[in-house]
């Protein structure tokens, strides 16, 4: 990421300069948080995929054993419980790391709100409609951050359901739905990248 200040940053007052610096740092944090989330999502998908493979293998064995005698069933207990537990622990650890990251996103949004309040306190409500860098007023940074944070919060809630249910599901189709939902993240829409890139462009992290 290009952290150099763009030529067109023109804060007109010392107080705005401090706010502009904080907003620019927050934009960089959003970029880093989303990159970390994407990495964790890949790690979680790999763990979930392993769980699904073990579950399907177990379900297939169970289906075959249903046609055999009770003695054969007793002599052929599932042998992959330990492996399944290991993959579940891996998925849970990843989810917990994503939970911590989502809390950081919420705190970042609170910081944007705090900058809005500070600017209103020093310069009045009307000042919050003044562009801080190029075209965005400070309130727009808060609105974008709030929208992004809301997407990741909903996605985290979905992932929590997947973590809780994926190892206990006996339906192969449902297992594949869970796996697909984890990978494609339906609550994080296509506007996420656009919002992030617009914020980076506005704050000078991306060249105009």
mmCIF file of C-alpha atoms in Angstrom:
data_model
loop_
_atom_site.group_PDB
_atom_site.id
_atom_site.type_symbol
_atom_site.label_atom_id
_atom_site.label_comp_id
_atom_site.label_asym_id
_atom_site.label_seq_id
_atom_site.Cartn_x
_atom_site.Cartn_y
_atom_site.Cartn_z
ATOM 1 C CA UNK A 1 0.000 0.000 0.000
ATOM 2 C CA UNK A 2 1.285 3.471 -0.926
ATOM 3 C CA UNK A 3 1.311 5.386 2.356
ATOM 4 C CA UNK A 4 2.602 8.654 0.814
ATOM 5 C CA UNK A 5 0.353 11.662 1.277
ATOM 6 C CA UNK A 6 -1.277 12.784 -1.968
ATOM 7 C CA UNK A 7 -0.665 16.299 -3.245
ATOM 8 C CA UNK A 8 -4.309 17.236 -2.951
ATOM 9 C CA UNK A 9 -4.703 16.733 0.820
ATOM 10 C CA UNK A 10 -5.509 20.257 1.952
ATOM 11 C CA UNK A 11 -6.617 20.362 5.592
ATOM 12 C CA UNK A 12 -7.306 24.006 6.298
ATOM 13 C CA UNK A 13 -7.181 23.981 10.094
ATOM 14 C CA UNK A 14 -4.807 22.376 12.614
ATOM 15 C CA UNK A 15 -7.683 20.472 14.263
ATOM 16 C CA UNK A 16 -8.679 18.967 10.915
ATOM 17 C CA UNK A 17 -5.088 17.916 10.311
ATOM 18 C CA UNK A 18 -5.192 15.721 13.425
ATOM 19 C CA UNK A 19 -8.520 14.218 12.406
ATOM 20 C CA UNK A 20 -7.280 13.639 8.858
ATOM 21 C CA UNK A 21 -4.264 11.741 10.166
ATOM 22 C CA UNK A 22 -6.479 9.518 12.321
ATOM 23 C CA UNK A 23 -8.906 8.850 9.480
ATOM 24 C CA UNK A 24 -6.048 7.972 7.125
ATOM 25 C CA UNK A 25 -4.625 5.525 9.685
ATOM 26 C CA UNK A 26 -8.082 3.990 10.151
ATOM 27 C CA UNK A 27 -8.419 3.464 6.405
ATOM 28 C CA UNK A 28 -5.106 1.587 6.397
ATOM 29 C CA UNK A 29 -6.331 -0.509 9.333
ATOM 30 C CA UNK A 30 -9.484 -1.421 7.408
ATOM 31 C CA UNK A 31 -7.346 -2.588 4.511
ATOM 32 C CA UNK A 32 -5.189 -4.741 6.784
ATOM 33 C CA UNK A 33 -8.170 -6.173 8.670
ATOM 34 C CA UNK A 34 -9.904 -7.270 5.470
ATOM 35 C CA UNK A 35 -6.711 -8.914 4.207
ATOM 36 C CA UNK A 36 -6.402 -10.802 7.507
ATOM 37 C CA UNK A 37 -10.057 -11.821 7.342
ATOM 38 C CA UNK A 38 -9.622 -13.219 3.836
ATOM 39 C CA UNK A 39 -6.615 -15.246 4.963
ATOM 40 C CA UNK A 40 -8.522 -16.611 7.952
ATOM 41 C CA UNK A 41 -11.481 -17.429 5.734
ATOM 42 C CA UNK A 42 -9.219 -19.543 3.522
ATOM 43 C CA UNK A 43 -7.804 -21.339 6.565
ATOM 44 C CA UNK A 44 -11.314 -21.947 7.903
ATOM 45 C CA UNK A 45 -12.531 -23.249 4.560
ATOM 46 C CA UNK A 46 -9.703 -25.774 4.440
ATOM 47 C CA UNK A 47 -10.626 -27.004 7.923
ATOM 48 C CA UNK A 48 -14.335 -27.116 7.058
ATOM 49 C CA UNK A 49 -13.569 -29.021 3.867
ATOM 50 C CA UNK A 50 -11.659 -31.631 5.863
ATOM 51 C CA UNK A 51 -14.602 -31.953 8.246
ATOM 52 C CA UNK A 52 -17.017 -32.452 5.361
ATOM 53 C CA UNK A 53 -14.784 -35.098 3.791
ATOM 54 C CA UNK A 54 -14.591 -37.001 7.076
ATOM 55 C CA UNK A 55 -18.333 -36.694 7.611
ATOM 56 C CA UNK A 56 -19.164 -37.935 4.105
ATOM 57 C CA UNK A 57 -16.750 -40.827 4.535
ATOM 58 C CA UNK A 58 -18.401 -41.726 7.850
ATOM 59 C CA UNK A 59 -21.902 -41.433 6.428
ATOM 60 C CA UNK A 60 -20.936 -43.702 3.544
ATOM 61 C CA UNK A 61 -19.552 -46.318 5.927
ATOM 62 C CA UNK A 62 -22.648 -46.098 8.100
ATOM 63 C CA UNK A 63 -24.863 -46.576 5.059
ATOM 64 C CA UNK A 64 -23.003 -49.755 4.129
ATOM 65 C CA UNK A 65 -23.088 -51.077 7.672
ATOM 66 C CA UNK A 66 -26.852 -50.686 7.839
ATOM 67 C CA UNK A 67 -27.132 -53.588 5.402
ATOM 68 C CA UNK A 68 -24.978 -55.877 7.535
ATOM 69 C CA UNK A 69 -25.652 -57.663 10.795
ATOM 70 C CA UNK A 70 -25.530 -56.005 14.231
ATOM 71 C CA UNK A 71 -22.363 -57.951 14.946
ATOM 72 C CA UNK A 72 -20.645 -56.445 11.922
ATOM 73 C CA UNK A 73 -21.744 -52.974 13.032
ATOM 74 C CA UNK A 74 -20.305 -53.537 16.472
ATOM 75 C CA UNK A 75 -17.051 -54.748 15.000
ATOM 76 C CA UNK A 76 -16.682 -51.743 12.686
ATOM 77 C CA UNK A 77 -17.022 -48.579 14.797
ATOM 78 C CA UNK A 78 -16.039 -45.243 13.199
ATOM 79 C CA UNK A 79 -12.270 -44.844 13.250
ATOM 80 C CA UNK A 80 -12.025 -41.188 12.320
ATOM 81 C CA UNK A 81 -13.534 -39.512 15.416
ATOM 82 C CA UNK A 82 -10.124 -38.286 16.551
ATOM 83 C CA UNK A 83 -9.403 -36.834 13.130
ATOM 84 C CA UNK A 84 -12.791 -35.128 13.064
ATOM 85 C CA UNK A 85 -12.187 -33.624 16.484
ATOM 86 C CA UNK A 86 -8.835 -32.254 15.345
ATOM 87 C CA UNK A 87 -10.367 -30.544 12.320
ATOM 88 C CA UNK A 88 -13.215 -29.149 14.426
ATOM 89 C CA UNK A 89 -10.694 -27.650 16.840
ATOM 90 C CA UNK A 90 -8.881 -26.078 13.902
ATOM 91 C CA UNK A 91 -12.128 -24.575 12.590
ATOM 92 C CA UNK A 92 -13.097 -23.282 16.032
ATOM 93 C CA UNK A 93 -9.698 -21.657 16.536
ATOM 94 C CA UNK A 94 -10.048 -19.919 13.181
ATOM 95 C CA UNK A 95 -13.548 -18.725 14.053
ATOM 96 C CA UNK A 96 -12.309 -17.307 17.355
ATOM 97 C CA UNK A 97 -9.585 -15.385 15.530
ATOM 98 C CA UNK A 98 -12.211 -14.030 13.140
ATOM 99 C CA UNK A 99 -14.337 -12.997 16.122
ATOM 100 C CA UNK A 100 -11.436 -11.006 17.553
ATOM 101 C CA UNK A 101 -10.860 -9.381 14.187
ATOM 102 C CA UNK A 102 -14.518 -8.428 13.842
ATOM 103 C CA UNK A 103 -14.389 -6.751 17.266
ATOM 104 C CA UNK A 104 -11.445 -4.705 16.026
ATOM 105 C CA UNK A 105 -13.573 -3.655 13.053
ATOM 106 C CA UNK A 106 -16.292 -2.480 15.424
ATOM 107 C CA UNK A 107 -13.792 -0.527 17.512
ATOM 108 C CA UNK A 108 -12.440 1.045 14.342
ATOM 109 C CA UNK A 109 -15.955 2.181 13.459
ATOM 110 C CA UNK A 110 -16.326 3.653 16.940
ATOM 111 C CA UNK A 111 -13.112 5.576 16.336
ATOM 112 C CA UNK A 112 -14.576 7.094 13.165
ATOM 113 C CA UNK A 113 -17.630 8.092 15.187
ATOM 114 C CA UNK A 114 -15.378 9.656 17.791
ATOM 115 C CA UNK A 115 -13.627 11.762 15.147
ATOM 116 C CA UNK A 116 -17.037 12.936 13.911
ATOM 117 C CA UNK A 117 -18.004 13.953 17.420
ATOM 118 C CA UNK A 118 -14.688 15.722 17.962
ATOM 119 C CA UNK A 119 -15.046 17.712 14.753
ATOM 120 C CA UNK A 120 -18.612 18.664 15.688
ATOM 121 C CA UNK A 121 -17.456 19.775 19.126
ATOM 122 C CA UNK A 122 -14.672 21.984 17.769
ATOM 123 C CA UNK A 123 -16.310 23.347 14.626
ATOM 124 C CA UNK A 124 -20.042 22.653 14.825
ATOM 125 C CA UNK A 125 -22.288 20.172 13.044
ATOM 126 C CA UNK A 126 -21.998 21.985 9.711
ATOM 127 C CA UNK A 127 -18.249 21.355 9.625
ATOM 128 C CA UNK A 128 -18.877 17.606 9.251
ATOM 129 C CA UNK A 129 -20.144 18.234 5.726
ATOM 130 C CA UNK A 130 -16.770 19.730 4.690
ATOM 131 C CA UNK A 131 -14.479 17.379 2.723
ATOM 132 C CA UNK A 132 -11.640 16.120 4.884
ATOM 133 C CA UNK A 133 -9.403 15.145 1.947
ATOM 134 C CA UNK A 134 -10.937 15.366 -1.532
ATOM 135 C CA UNK A 135 -14.701 14.882 -1.600
ATOM 136 C CA UNK A 136 -15.738 12.840 1.467
ATOM 137 C CA UNK A 137 -16.920 14.565 4.641
ATOM 138 C CA UNK A 138 -15.926 12.893 7.899
ATOM 139 C CA UNK A 139 -19.450 11.522 8.323
ATOM 140 C CA UNK A 140 -19.113 9.522 5.102
ATOM 141 C CA UNK A 141 -16.044 7.704 6.450
ATOM 142 C CA UNK A 142 -18.089 6.719 9.486
ATOM 143 C CA UNK A 143 -21.029 5.572 7.334
ATOM 144 C CA UNK A 144 -18.769 3.403 5.155
ATOM 145 C CA UNK A 145 -17.018 1.910 8.177
ATOM 146 C CA UNK A 146 -20.371 1.178 9.807
ATOM 147 C CA UNK A 147 -21.596 -0.578 6.658
ATOM 148 C CA UNK A 148 -18.439 -2.658 6.359
ATOM 149 C CA UNK A 149 -18.517 -3.609 10.023
ATOM 150 C CA UNK A 150 -22.165 -4.655 9.728
ATOM 151 C CA UNK A 151 -21.385 -6.973 6.818
ATOM 152 C CA UNK A 152 -18.629 -8.749 8.712
ATOM 153 C CA UNK A 153 -20.744 -9.006 11.851
ATOM 154 C CA UNK A 154 -23.523 -10.789 9.945
ATOM 155 C CA UNK A 155 -20.979 -13.021 8.251
ATOM 156 C CA UNK A 156 -19.475 -13.924 11.618
ATOM 157 C CA UNK A 157 -22.923 -14.923 12.900
ATOM 158 C CA UNK A 158 -23.335 -17.224 9.900
ATOM 159 C CA UNK A 159 -19.921 -18.759 10.496
ATOM 160 C CA UNK A 160 -20.830 -19.356 14.125
ATOM 161 C CA UNK A 161 -23.814 -21.417 12.992
ATOM 162 C CA UNK A 162 -21.605 -23.375 10.593
ATOM 163 C CA UNK A 163 -19.025 -24.073 13.318
ATOM 164 C CA UNK A 164 -21.755 -25.287 15.672
ATOM 165 C CA UNK A 165 -23.567 -27.493 13.158
ATOM 166 C CA UNK A 166 -21.149 -28.801 10.540
ATOM 167 C CA UNK A 167 -19.783 -31.714 12.601
ATOM 168 C CA UNK A 168 -23.254 -32.807 13.726
ATOM 169 C CA UNK A 169 -25.005 -32.804 10.362
ATOM 170 C CA UNK A 170 -25.945 -36.124 8.790
ATOM 171 C CA UNK A 171 -27.176 -34.659 5.516
ATOM 172 C CA UNK A 172 -24.577 -34.509 2.732
ATOM 173 C CA UNK A 173 -26.422 -31.770 0.858
ATOM 174 C CA UNK A 174 -26.538 -29.608 3.956
ATOM 175 C CA UNK A 175 -22.838 -30.206 4.534
ATOM 176 C CA UNK A 176 -22.115 -28.870 1.066
ATOM 177 C CA UNK A 177 -24.330 -25.835 1.727
ATOM 178 C CA UNK A 178 -22.339 -25.060 4.876
ATOM 179 C CA UNK A 179 -19.078 -25.429 2.998
ATOM 180 C CA UNK A 180 -20.225 -23.187 0.163
ATOM 181 C CA UNK A 181 -21.572 -20.557 2.568
ATOM 182 C CA UNK A 182 -18.255 -20.404 4.403
ATOM 183 C CA UNK A 183 -16.313 -19.947 1.173
ATOM 184 C CA UNK A 184 -18.532 -17.430 -0.639
ATOM 185 C CA UNK A 185 -19.602 -15.336 2.389
ATOM 186 C CA UNK A 186 -23.084 -14.197 1.285
ATOM 187 C CA UNK A 187 -23.272 -11.292 3.735
ATOM 188 C CA UNK A 188 -20.120 -9.655 2.379
ATOM 189 C CA UNK A 189 -21.434 -8.206 -0.870
ATOM 190 C CA UNK A 190 -19.629 -7.068 -3.979
ATOM 191 C CA UNK A 191 -19.580 -3.456 -2.785
ATOM 192 C CA UNK A 192 -17.070 -4.276 -0.057
ATOM 193 C CA UNK A 193 -14.024 -3.972 -2.309
ATOM 194 C CA UNK A 194 -15.412 -0.832 -3.915
ATOM 195 C CA UNK A 195 -16.047 0.802 -0.551
ATOM 196 C CA UNK A 196 -12.577 -0.093 0.693
ATOM 197 C CA UNK A 197 -10.825 1.058 -2.472
ATOM 198 C CA UNK A 198 -12.800 4.300 -2.466
ATOM 199 C CA UNK A 199 -11.730 4.949 1.116
ATOM 200 C CA UNK A 200 -8.081 4.227 0.266
ATOM 201 C CA UNK A 201 -8.289 6.486 -2.772
ATOM 202 C CA UNK A 202 -9.907 9.287 -0.795
ATOM 203 C CA UNK A 203 -7.247 9.173 1.940
ATOM 204 C CA UNK A 204 -4.282 9.009 -0.453
ATOM 205 C CA UNK A 205 -3.327 5.361 0.054
ATOM 206 C CA UNK A 206 -4.154 4.811 -3.608
ATOM 207 C CA UNK A 207 -2.950 7.208 -6.356
ATOM 208 C CA UNK A 208 -5.579 9.310 -8.073
#
